[in-house]
Coordinates of N, CA and C in Angstrom, one line a residue:
P1 N 3.2 23.8 3.1 CA 2.5 25.1 2.6 C 1.3 24.5 1.9
Y2 N 0.2 25.2 2.2 CA -1.1 24.7 1.4 C -1.1 25.1 0.0
K3 N -1.5 24.2 -0.9 CA -1.7 24.4 -2.2 C -3.1 24.0 -2.6
K4 N -3.8 24.5 -3.6 CA -5.1 24.3 -3.9 C -5.3 22.9 -4.4
D5 N -4.3 22.3 -5.0 CA -4.6 20.9 -5.7 C -4.0 19.8 -4.6
D6 N -3.9 20.1 -3.5 CA -3.5 19.1 -2.5 C -4.1 17.9 -2.2
N7 N -5.5 17.9 -2.3 CA -6.5 16.9 -2.1 C -6.1 15.6 -2.9
A8 N -5.8 15.8 -4.1 CA -5.5 14.6 -5.0 C -4.2 14.0 -4.4
H9 N -3.3 14.7 -3.9 CA -2.0 14.1 -3.3 C -2.3 13.4 -2.1
I10 N -3.3 14.0 -1.2 CA -3.7 13.3 -0.1 C -4.3 12.1 -0.3
E11 N -5.2 11.9 -1.2 CA -6.1 10.8 -1.6 C -5.1 9.6 -2.2
Q12 N -4.1 10.0 -2.8 CA -3.0 9.2 -3.2 C -2.4 8.3 -2.1
K13 N -2.4 8.9 -0.9 CA -1.7 8.3 0.2 C -2.6 7.3 1.0
N14 N -4.0 7.2 0.7 CA -4.9 6.3 1.5 C -4.3 5.0 1.5
W15 N -3.8 4.5 0.3 CA -3.3 3.0 0.3 C -2.1 2.9 1.3
T16 N -1.0 3.8 1.0 CA 0.2 3.6 1.7 C 0.1 3.9 3.3
H17 N -0.9 4.7 3.5 CA -0.8 5.2 4.9 C -2.0 4.5 5.8
V18 N -3.0 4.1 5.2 CA -4.0 3.4 6.0 C -4.1 1.8 5.6
R19 N -4.6 1.6 4.4 CA -5.0 0.2 4.0 C -3.8 -0.8 4.2
K20 N -2.6 -0.3 3.8 CA -1.5 -1.1 3.7 C -1.1 -1.7 5.1
L21 N -1.3 -0.7 6.1 CA -0.9 -1.2 7.4 C -2.1 -1.9 8.2
L22 N -3.3 -1.3 8.0 CA -4.5 -1.8 8.8 C -5.4 -2.6 8.1
G23 N -5.2 -2.8 6.8 CA -6.2 -3.6 6.0 C -7.4 -3.1 5.9
Y24 N -8.5 -4.1 5.7 CA -10.1 -3.6 5.5 C -10.8 -4.1 6.6
V25 N -10.0 -4.6 7.8 CA -10.6 -5.0 8.9 C -11.2 -3.9 9.7
R26 N -12.4 -4.2 10.5 CA -13.1 -3.1 11.1 C -12.4 -2.9 12.5
Y27 N -12.3 -1.7 12.8 CA -11.7 -1.2 14.1 C -12.6 -0.3 14.8
D28 N -13.9 -0.9 15.5 CA -14.8 0.0 15.9 C -14.9 0.1 17.5
R29 N -13.9 -0.6 18.1 CA -13.9 -0.4 19.6 C -13.1 0.7 20.0
P30 N -13.4 1.3 21.1 CA -12.6 2.4 21.5 C -11.2 2.1 22.0
A31 N -10.7 0.7 22.4 CA -9.5 0.6 22.6 C -8.7 0.6 21.3
A32 N -9.2 0.0 20.4 CA -8.6 -0.3 19.0 C -8.4 1.2 18.4
Q33 N -9.5 2.1 18.5 CA -9.3 3.4 17.9 C -8.3 4.2 18.7
A34 N -8.3 4.0 20.1 CA -7.1 4.8 20.8 C -5.7 4.2 20.4
A35 N -5.6 3.0 20.3 CA -4.3 2.5 19.8 C -3.9 2.8 18.4
I36 N -4.9 3.0 17.6 CA -4.5 3.5 16.0 C -4.1 4.9 16.2
H37 N -4.8 5.8 17.0 CA -4.5 7.1 17.1 C -3.0 7.4 17.8
A38 N -2.8 6.5 18.7 CA -1.4 6.7 19.3 C -0.4 6.3 18.3
L39 N -0.5 5.3 17.4 CA 0.4 4.9 16.5 C 0.6 6.0 15.5
Y40 N -0.5 6.5 15.1 CA -0.3 7.5 14.0 C 0.2 8.9 14.7
R41 N 0.0 9.1 15.8 CA 0.4 10.4 16.5 C 2.0 10.3 16.8
H42 N 2.6 9.0 17.1 CA 3.9 9.0 17.3 C 4.8 8.3 16.4
E43 N 5.1 7.0 16.7 CA 6.2 6.3 15.8 C 5.8 6.3 14.4
L44 N 4.6 6.0 13.9 CA 4.4 6.0 12.5 C 4.5 7.4 11.9
R45 N 4.1 8.4 12.4 CA 4.3 9.7 11.9 C 5.7 9.9 11.8
L46 N 6.6 9.8 12.8 CA 8.0 10.0 12.6 C 8.6 9.1 11.5
F47 N 8.4 7.9 11.4 CA 8.9 7.0 10.5 C 8.5 7.4 9.1
Q48 N 7.3 7.8 8.8 CA 6.9 8.0 7.4 C 7.4 9.3 6.9
N49 N 7.4 10.3 8.0 CA 7.9 11.7 7.6 C 9.5 11.9 7.4
F50 N 10.1 11.1 8.2 CA 11.6 11.4 8.2 C 12.4 10.3 7.5
F51 N 11.9 9.1 7.3 CA 12.6 8.0 6.8 C 12.0 7.3 5.6
L52 N 10.7 7.4 5.4 CA 10.0 6.6 4.3 C 10.0 7.4 3.0
P53 N 10.8 7.2 1.9 CA 10.6 8.0 0.7 C 9.4 7.6 0.0
S54 N 8.7 8.6 -0.5 CA 7.6 8.4 -1.6 C 7.7 9.1 -2.8
V55 N 6.9 8.8 -3.8 CA 6.9 9.5 -5.0 C 5.7 10.3 -5.2
K56 N 5.7 11.4 -5.8 CA 4.5 12.3 -6.0 C 4.2 12.2 -7.5
L57 N 3.0 12.2 -7.8 CA 2.5 12.2 -9.1 C 2.7 13.7 -9.7
V58 N 3.4 13.8 -10.8 CA 3.6 15.1 -11.2 C 2.8 15.4 -12.4
R59 N 2.5 14.5 -13.1 CA 1.6 14.9 -14.3 C 1.1 13.5 -15.1
K60 N 0.1 13.6 -15.7 CA -0.4 12.4 -16.6 C -0.4 12.9 -17.9
E61 N 0.0 11.9 -18.9 CA 0.1 12.2 -20.3 C -0.7 11.2 -21.1
R62 N -1.5 11.4 -21.9 CA -2.2 10.5 -22.8 C -1.4 10.2 -24.1
V63 N -1.0 8.9 -24.2 CA -0.3 8.3 -25.3 C -1.2 7.4 -25.8
G64 N -2.0 7.6 -27.0 CA -2.8 6.8 -27.6 C -3.9 6.5 -26.6
S65 N -4.3 5.2 -26.4 CA -5.4 4.8 -25.6 C -4.8 4.7 -24.0
R66 N -3.5 4.7 -23.9 CA -2.9 4.8 -22.4 C -2.7 6.2 -21.8
V67 N -2.5 6.0 -20.5 CA -2.3 7.2 -19.7 C -0.8 6.9 -19.2
R68 N 0.0 7.6 -19.4 CA 1.3 7.5 -18.8 C 1.5 8.5 -17.6
R69 N 1.9 8.0 -16.5 CA 2.0 8.7 -15.2 C 3.6 9.1 -15.1
R70 N 3.8 10.3 -14.8 CA 5.1 10.8 -14.5 C 5.2 11.3 -13.1
Y71 N 6.2 10.6 -12.5 CA 6.4 10.9 -11.0 C 7.8 11.5 -10.8
D72 N 7.9 12.1 -9.7 CA 9.1 12.9 -9.4 C 9.9 11.8 -8.7
A73 N 11.1 12.3 -8.4 CA 12.2 11.2 -7.7 C 11.7 10.9 -6.3
P74 N 12.0 9.6 -5.8 CA 11.5 9.5 -4.6 C 12.2 10.3 -3.4
R75 N 11.5 10.9 -2.7 CA 12.1 11.8 -1.4 C 11.3 11.5 -0.2
T76 N 11.8 11.8 0.9 CA 11.0 11.7 2.1 C 10.2 13.0 2.2
P77 N 9.1 12.9 2.9 CA 8.3 14.2 3.3 C 9.3 15.4 3.8
L78 N 10.2 15.0 4.7 CA 11.2 16.0 5.3 C 11.9 16.6 4.2
E79 N 12.6 15.7 3.3 CA 13.3 16.4 2.2 C 12.5 17.4 1.4
R80 N 11.2 17.0 1.2 CA 10.4 17.9 0.3 C 10.1 19.3 1.1
V81 N 10.0 19.2 2.4 CA 9.8 20.3 3.2 C 11.1 21.4 3.1
L82 N 12.2 20.5 3.4 CA 13.5 21.3 3.2 C 13.9 21.9 2.0
A83 N 13.4 21.3 0.9 CA 13.6 22.0 -0.4 C 12.7 23.1 -0.7
C84 N 11.8 23.3 0.0 CA 10.8 24.4 -0.1 C 11.6 25.7 0.3
P85 N 11.4 26.6 -0.5 CA 12.1 27.9 -0.4 C 11.5 28.8 0.9
E86 N 10.3 28.5 1.2 CA 9.6 29.3 2.2 C 9.9 28.9 3.7
I87 N 10.6 27.9 3.8 CA 10.9 27.4 5.2 C 11.8 28.2 5.9
R88 N 11.5 28.4 7.3 CA 12.3 29.3 8.1 C 13.7 28.3 8.4
P89 N 14.9 29.0 8.4 CA 16.0 28.2 8.8 C 16.0 27.4 10.1
E90 N 15.3 28.1 11.0 CA 15.4 27.6 12.3 C 14.7 26.5 12.4
L91 N 13.5 26.4 11.6 CA 12.5 25.3 11.7 C 13.3 24.0 10.8
A92 N 14.1 24.5 9.8 CA 14.7 23.4 9.1 C 15.7 22.8 9.9
A93 N 16.5 23.6 10.7 CA 17.5 23.0 11.6 C 16.8 22.2 12.7
Q94 N 15.7 22.6 13.1 CA 15.0 21.7 14.2 C 14.6 20.6 13.7
L95 N 14.0 20.3 12.6 CA 13.7 19.2 11.9 C 14.9 18.4 11.6
R96 N 15.8 18.8 11.3 CA 17.1 18.0 11.0 C 17.7 17.4 12.3
R97 N 17.6 18.2 13.4 CA 18.0 17.7 14.7 C 17.1 16.5 15.1
Q98 N 16.0 16.6 15.0 CA 14.9 15.6 15.2 C 15.1 14.3 14.5
R99 N 15.5 14.4 13.2 CA 15.7 13.3 12.5 C 16.9 12.6 13.0
D100 N 18.0 13.4 13.2 CA 19.2 12.9 13.5 C 19.3 12.1 15.0
G101 N 18.2 12.5 15.7 CA 18.0 11.8 17.1 C 17.2 10.6 17.0
L102 N 16.8 10.2 15.8 CA 15.8 9.1 15.8 C 16.7 7.9 15.0
D103 N 16.3 6.5 15.4 CA 16.7 5.5 14.8 C 15.6 4.8 14.1
P104 N 15.8 4.6 12.8 CA 14.6 4.1 11.9 C 14.3 2.5 12.4
F105 N 15.3 1.9 12.8 CA 15.1 0.4 13.1 C 14.3 0.2 14.4
T106 N 14.8 1.2 15.3 CA 13.9 1.2 16.6 C 12.4 1.5 16.3
L107 N 12.3 2.6 15.4 CA 10.9 3.0 15.3 C 10.1 1.8 14.5
A108 N 10.8 1.2 13.6 CA 10.0 0.1 13.0 C 9.7 -1.0 13.8
R109 N 10.6 -1.4 14.8 CA 10.2 -2.3 15.8 C 9.0 -2.0 16.7
A110 N 9.0 -0.7 17.0 CA 8.0 -0.2 17.9 C 6.6 -0.2 17.1
I111 N 6.7 0.1 15.8 CA 5.4 0.1 14.9 C 4.9 -1.4 14.9
E112 N 5.8 -2.4 14.6 CA 5.3 -3.7 14.5 C 4.6 -4.1 15.8
Q113 N 5.3 -3.7 16.9 CA 4.7 -4.2 18.2 C 3.3 -3.6 18.4
Q114 N 3.3 -2.4 18.1 CA 1.8 -1.7 18.2 C 0.9 -2.3 17.2
L115 N 1.2 -2.6 16.0 CA 0.4 -3.2 15.1 C -0.1 -4.4 15.3
E116 N 0.7 -5.3 16.2 CA 0.3 -6.6 16.7 C -0.8 -6.3 17.7
R117 N -0.7 -5.4 18.5 CA -1.6 -5.1 19.5 C -3.0 -4.5 18.9
I118 N -2.9 -3.7 17.9 CA -4.1 -3.4 17.0 C -4.8 -4.5 16.5
Y119 N -3.9 -5.4 15.7 CA -4.7 -6.4 15.0 C -5.5 -7.3 16.1
A120 N -5.0 -7.4 17.3 CA -5.7 -8.3 18.3 C -7.0 -7.5 18.8
R121 N -7.0 -6.2 18.5 CA -8.3 -5.5 19.1 C -9.3 -5.3 17.8
A122 N -9.1 -5.9 16.8 CA -10.1 -5.8 15.6 C -11.4 -6.3 16.0
N123 N -12.3 -5.9 15.3 CA -13.7 -6.5 15.7 C -13.7 -8.0 15.1
P124 N -14.0 -8.9 16.0 CA -13.9 -10.3 15.6 C -15.1 -10.6 14.6
R125 N -16.1 -9.9 14.6 CA -17.3 -10.2 13.7 C -16.8 -10.0 12.3
H126 N -15.8 -9.1 12.0 CA -15.5 -8.7 10.7 C -14.2 -9.1 10.4
R127 N -13.7 -10.0 11.0 CA -12.4 -10.5 10.9 C -12.4 -11.7 9.8
P128 N -11.5 -11.8 9.0 CA -11.5 -13.0 8.1 C -11.3 -14.2 8.9
P129 N -12.0 -15.5 8.4 CA -11.8 -16.6 9.1 C -10.4 -17.1 9.3
A130 N -10.1 -17.6 10.5 CA -8.7 -18.1 10.8 C -8.5 -19.4 10.1
A131 N -7.2 -19.7 9.8 CA -7.0 -20.9 9.0 C -7.2 -22.2 9.9
S132 N -7.8 -23.1 9.5 CA -8.2 -24.3 10.2 C -7.0 -25.2 10.6
A133 N -7.2 -25.9 11.6 CA -6.1 -27.0 11.9 C -5.9 -27.9 10.8
H134 N -7.2 -28.6 10.4 CA -7.4 -29.4 9.4 C -8.0 -28.9 8.3
P135 N -7.2 -28.1 7.3 CA -7.9 -27.6 6.1 C -8.5 -28.6 5.1
A136 N -9.3 -28.3 4.3 CA -9.8 -29.2 3.2 C -8.8 -29.5 2.2
P137 N -8.7 -30.7 1.9 CA -7.7 -31.1 0.7 C -7.8 -30.2 -0.4
V138 N -6.7 -30.0 -0.9 CA -6.7 -29.2 -2.3 C -6.8 -30.2 -3.3
R139 N -7.8 -30.1 -4.2 CA -7.9 -30.8 -5.3 C -7.1 -30.4 -6.5
R140 N -6.5 -31.2 -7.2 CA -5.7 -30.7 -8.4 C -6.7 -30.5 -9.6
P141 N -6.5 -29.6 -10.4 CA -7.4 -29.4 -11.5 C -7.1 -30.3 -12.5
T142 N -8.1 -30.9 -13.1 CA -8.2 -31.8 -14.2 C -8.2 -31.1 -15.4
R143 N -8.0 -31.9 -16.7 CA -8.2 -31.3 -17.9 C -9.7 -31.0 -18.2
K144 N -10.6 -31.8 -17.6 CA -12.0 -31.5 -17.8 C -12.6 -30.3 -17.2
R145 N -12.1 -30.0 -15.9 CA -12.4 -28.9 -15.2 C -11.9 -27.7 -15.8
L146 N -10.5 -27.7 -16.5 CA -10.0 -26.6 -17.0 C -10.5 -26.4 -18.5
S147 N -11.1 -27.4 -19.1 CA -11.5 -27.2 -20.3 C -10.4 -27.2 -21.3
I148 N -9.3 -27.7 -21.1 CA -8.2 -27.8 -22.0 C -7.8 -29.3 -22.1
N149 N -7.2 -29.6 -23.4 CA -6.7 -30.8 -23.8 C -5.4 -30.6 -24.5
P150 N -4.3 -30.7 -23.8 CA -3.2 -30.5 -24.5 C -2.7 -31.9 -25.2
D151 N -3.3 -33.0 -24.8 CA -2.9 -34.3 -25.5 C -3.1 -34.1 -27.0
P152 N -1.9 -34.4 -27.8 CA -2.3 -34.3 -29.3 C -3.3 -35.2 -29.8
Q153 N -3.4 -36.3 -29.4 CA -4.4 -37.3 -30.0 C -5.8 -36.8 -29.8
W154 N -6.1 -35.9 -28.9 CA -7.6 -35.3 -28.7 C -7.7 -34.2 -29.6
V155 N -6.9 -33.6 -29.9 CA -6.9 -32.2 -31.0 C -7.6 -32.7 -32.2
S156 N -8.6 -32.2 -32.7 CA -9.0 -32.6 -34.0 C -8.2 -31.8 -35.1
A157 N -8.3 -32.3 -36.3 CA -7.5 -31.6 -37.3 C -8.4 -30.3 -37.7
P158 N -7.6 -29.2 -38.2 CA -8.2 -28.2 -38.5 C -9.2 -28.4 -39.8
S159 N -10.3 -27.7 -39.8 CA -11.4 -27.9 -40.9 C -11.0 -27.1 -42.0
R160 N -11.2 -27.7 -43.1 CA -10.9 -27.0 -44.4 C -12.1 -26.4 -45.1
S161 N -12.1 -25.2 -45.4 CA -13.2 -24.5 -46.0 C -13.1 -24.8 -47.5
V162 N -14.3 -25.0 -48.1 CA -14.3 -25.2 -49.4 C -14.9 -23.9 -50.1
T163 N -14.0 -23.5 -51.1 CA -14.4 -22.3 -51.8 C -14.9 -22.7 -53.1
S164 N -15.8 -22.0 -53.7 CA -16.3 -22.4 -55.1 C -15.8 -21.4 -56.0
E165 N -15.4 -22.0 -57.1 CA -14.5 -21.2 -58.2 C -15.4 -20.7 -59.3

């Protein structure tokens, strides 16, 4: 059901539903966009709505200079819908039957396979550089570069301040 303050909760999911899966790589080719739309329309939608619990931000309270966030108990979106008093019983039964007919492990495997195909279709101009077969040697940091000297003989004695009486 629609609520006036839903937009904040939708924005909260940008990380979990988009960036966590697809990253910040650019997908501007039609084949990549079609694959992403197919993933979101089918397996990913079912997996996230029926099996993936999430928390919802209930309130924020200021404690001194910090903000303490309060979340409700983790529940799947299906559990949240079923807990809603306005849902029709026949719709609730239909959703339960749909969930019971799904296997989360099969869905997860299908999602992984589709993500591999999507990653292969990313725009290569905006892809991070691949790891080289011969990477540059890693240099160990020295004391000079880190500007620390843990050796006790290099540590000067603390200066004493002279006070006039």
